[in-house]
Amino acid sequence: MGVTSVRYNVSQKRLEELLSSVDRPGDYCFHGRSAEPMPRMRVDGVGAISFPVPESQAQALVGVAEQAPYGRGTRTLVDTSVRKCWQIDSTQVHLGGPNWKTTLAKMVVRVAEGIGCSQERLSARLYKLLVYEEGGFFVEHRDSEKAVGMVGTLVVSLPAAGEGGELVVRHDGRETVVDLCVRYADELAYAAFYSDCRHETRPLTMGHRVSLVFNLILSGDRPPGAGLAPDYGGQVDAIEALLAGWSRRADGTDKLVWLLDHGYSQAGLSFDALKGVDAAVADVLAQAAGRSDCCLHSAILHIREMGTPEYEYYGYDDDGPAADDEISEVDESECWLDSWKSEDGSSPEFGQVPLLDGELLPVDVLADAYPDEAELHEAMGNGGAMVEHAYLNAALVLWPRAKTVRVLARAGIGGAVEYALAQIEGTSPGHPTLQQLGLVHEILEAWPRTNVGYGRGPGRARAKMLGLLKSLGPGAQPHAERFLAECVLPRYSTQEDDALIDFAATIGPDVMGRFLPELIERHLKHYPRSLPDLVLRLRDRISSNADDTWSGALRKSARTVHGSLREALDSSAHRSSSWGTGVQPQDFDSASIAAILRLGWEFDLDAEAAASARLLAQRPTSVAPDRAIPTALAHLSTHAGKESFSILWRHATDFLLSRSATPPEAPRDWHVRAEIKCGCEACRPFKSFCSDRSSRSRTFAIRQDLRYHLSNKIKRHRLPMDSRTVRTGRPYKLVCTKNRTDFRARIAEYARDLEQMESLIRSAPIGSLAAYAEERVQRLRTACAHGG
């Protein structure tokens, strides 16, 4: 099969060659501890050894041992100033026990993985038993090759009372210090290293050390350098130079994506989980990226291809060709990266970053890939069959640190903001550095000027950006003003309300005094509830520290709400035009009414509040006088002495009394009011049936299109009528039967009207306005009595 829609990076051939030369994983040294079953050990001349090795047996072992020599060129010398320890040849040491082979095999597997050798081909062959007494040591040296196929040494320290004597292994400027002291009877400590590593044993400060020394043997054909520790310093240097040059170029790709060999799940992918060569490549890239100021992450690469299927022909007796799950030609494709992991194990929220042309390496790595999922979509309607292939692969992703914002902004600006937040974490708040301000400038430059095609959650991204600017303090004021003007103002969506309130104190009353009124003018028609409430919440937040400047800014915003109300009420577009923000536009509900009136009362704008109340009363189709207004007044009853309150109370009262002063009468006949303008051959007799006061049911023997036409009229005009098709004779018959659903709905509406009238009685105007409301209150009580 294979992926055909991806364009590879053909300009980084040298980088591909260098990474491909990293052919084995592992490190120069590996060490650990094991609680596996212990061996049964017998030494000629001493007998069975106990664990921990007691002092008496340690002395007995020294008694049958010889002073350990060391090699100098072709000579073997004994010099206690160079090496002070005792050795017993492997022929005198007998290891056994029912589980010792399993214990040693598990240890060798861990060692093979740690130093990057084939687990199947690596084995451990006992060489000597070493005994160190107090003061024993071995100066730095390299082990000679003591057997065919030897690639390294494994030291297994047995339980014995001793302290000090650390093993120090060095390679290529690096050093590993291993504590080989074992104090528990069921524990082993071990360390393995390549033959070319220099190592030493520091002096034992107390007691004894008893260790088994094994030669690590690699069976089969031994590749060149098999006994040498993995050393990719040359590759790191060369890759560093390549990345440095690539980072400086303005043209070309913004990132490089290296596909890994092994498969990893989305949940299990991390740098610590990388296996084999993948781990080695990641280590080499991490070193080179760190030196060349590049960012390195792991991610899952998703590839989705859709196209026309291959067809197979089975002969003349079949109905035709059968679609296969192979794609003949790709018509549509998507490639993106997600499930991000950093080198430190964190999971940054970068989102779905697209894979662009010319970013993937190695070249043709997916040419023969088999899809993880393949689905055949059968032909429907005029559309032919389609095949969909999905591929999931783990990858290492690299880009210059200076281009991070540009790379992440392709997936959604929220990822770039997350990155910036991580960069400033832990720094002194309120004192931005030039680097941090430069990062903010990059984000503002990359910020999408439209909500289409820039990922999900633009409102959440704006909220996070406000939090970022707040943490930087007054030093970022020019950037903050630009962000409010260019990014928040045109595309406000209420998701940033909390962040705006938190941010207000940082940006100050002068800026908010300009920003909030313009925000209200633009968006009140979309958010008649949230924007008035935003001003009220902001007033509550800063009330303890409010000065005249703040008071003036908030009062100006409140006045703008009332001044913009007419346009908001007149706008018929507010129900659809803000869908691009991902937030449904709000209605003028009870919360909207309450917030608008409170703004007038709490900022001493009683005249504006009264004018707004008259506007609300003039729009019964936008502001429901039977439900929204009574509910709002119930929550505002403490202000029942205000003129604006009285205006809406009278409006709601008059509306409900006009509709429900008396209980609805049950219908006396079967007349159905049907305002149907159509005069076709089906609608003319149907309208006559609707007007017929005595006829409840009628059958219309008409063709199929006319039956559908009448059924549709019943649904569109919400007529209290049922319809069904009787499939006997020709043409079939549509049976229409009138019902009482409209009356039952009116009864339910009347019950709710009574509840609202009871509420209006409880919230009647007070003070000087009470006299004007007295007559209406009495009528409300009378109407409620009728309903009771």
mmCIF file of C-alpha atoms in Angstrom, residues 681-682 699-708 724-735:
data_model
loop_
_atom_site.group_PDB
_atom_site.id
_atom_site.type_symbol
_atom_site.label_atom_id
_atom_site.label_comp_id
_atom_site.label_asym_id
_atom_site.label_seq_id
_atom_site.Cartn_x
_atom_site.Cartn_y
_atom_site.Cartn_z
ATOM 1 C CA GLU A 681 -56.232 21.030 -5.936
ATOM 2 C CA ALA A 682 -55.351 19.496 -2.567
ATOM 3 C CA THR A 699 -60.203 11.364 3.820
ATOM 4 C CA PHE A 700 -58.371 12.767 0.798
ATOM 5 C CA ALA A 701 -57.789 10.294 -2.050
ATOM 6 C CA ILE A 702 -54.908 12.032 -3.806
ATOM 7 C CA ARG A 703 -51.614 11.084 -5.382
ATOM 8 C CA GLN A 704 -48.349 10.797 -3.407
ATOM 9 C CA ASP A 705 -46.913 14.298 -4.013
ATOM 10 C CA LEU A 706 -50.166 15.917 -2.873
ATOM 11 C CA ARG A 707 -50.349 13.704 0.219
ATOM 12 C CA TYR A 708 -46.848 14.857 1.129
ATOM 13 C CA ARG A 724 -52.008 9.028 8.285
ATOM 14 C CA THR A 725 -51.844 7.257 4.926
ATOM 15 C CA VAL A 726 -54.184 4.343 4.147
ATOM 16 C CA ARG A 727 -52.522 2.176 1.494
ATOM 17 C CA THR A 728 -55.582 0.556 -0.092
ATOM 18 C CA GLY A 729 -56.939 1.210 -3.532
ATOM 19 C CA ARG A 730 -55.534 3.711 -5.986
ATOM 20 C CA PRO A 731 -54.656 6.434 -5.266
ATOM 21 C CA TYR A 732 -53.793 5.918 -1.588
ATOM 22 C CA LYS A 733 -55.722 7.996 0.927
ATOM 23 C CA LEU A 734 -54.602 10.609 3.444
ATOM 24 C CA VAL A 735 -56.828 10.585 6.540
#
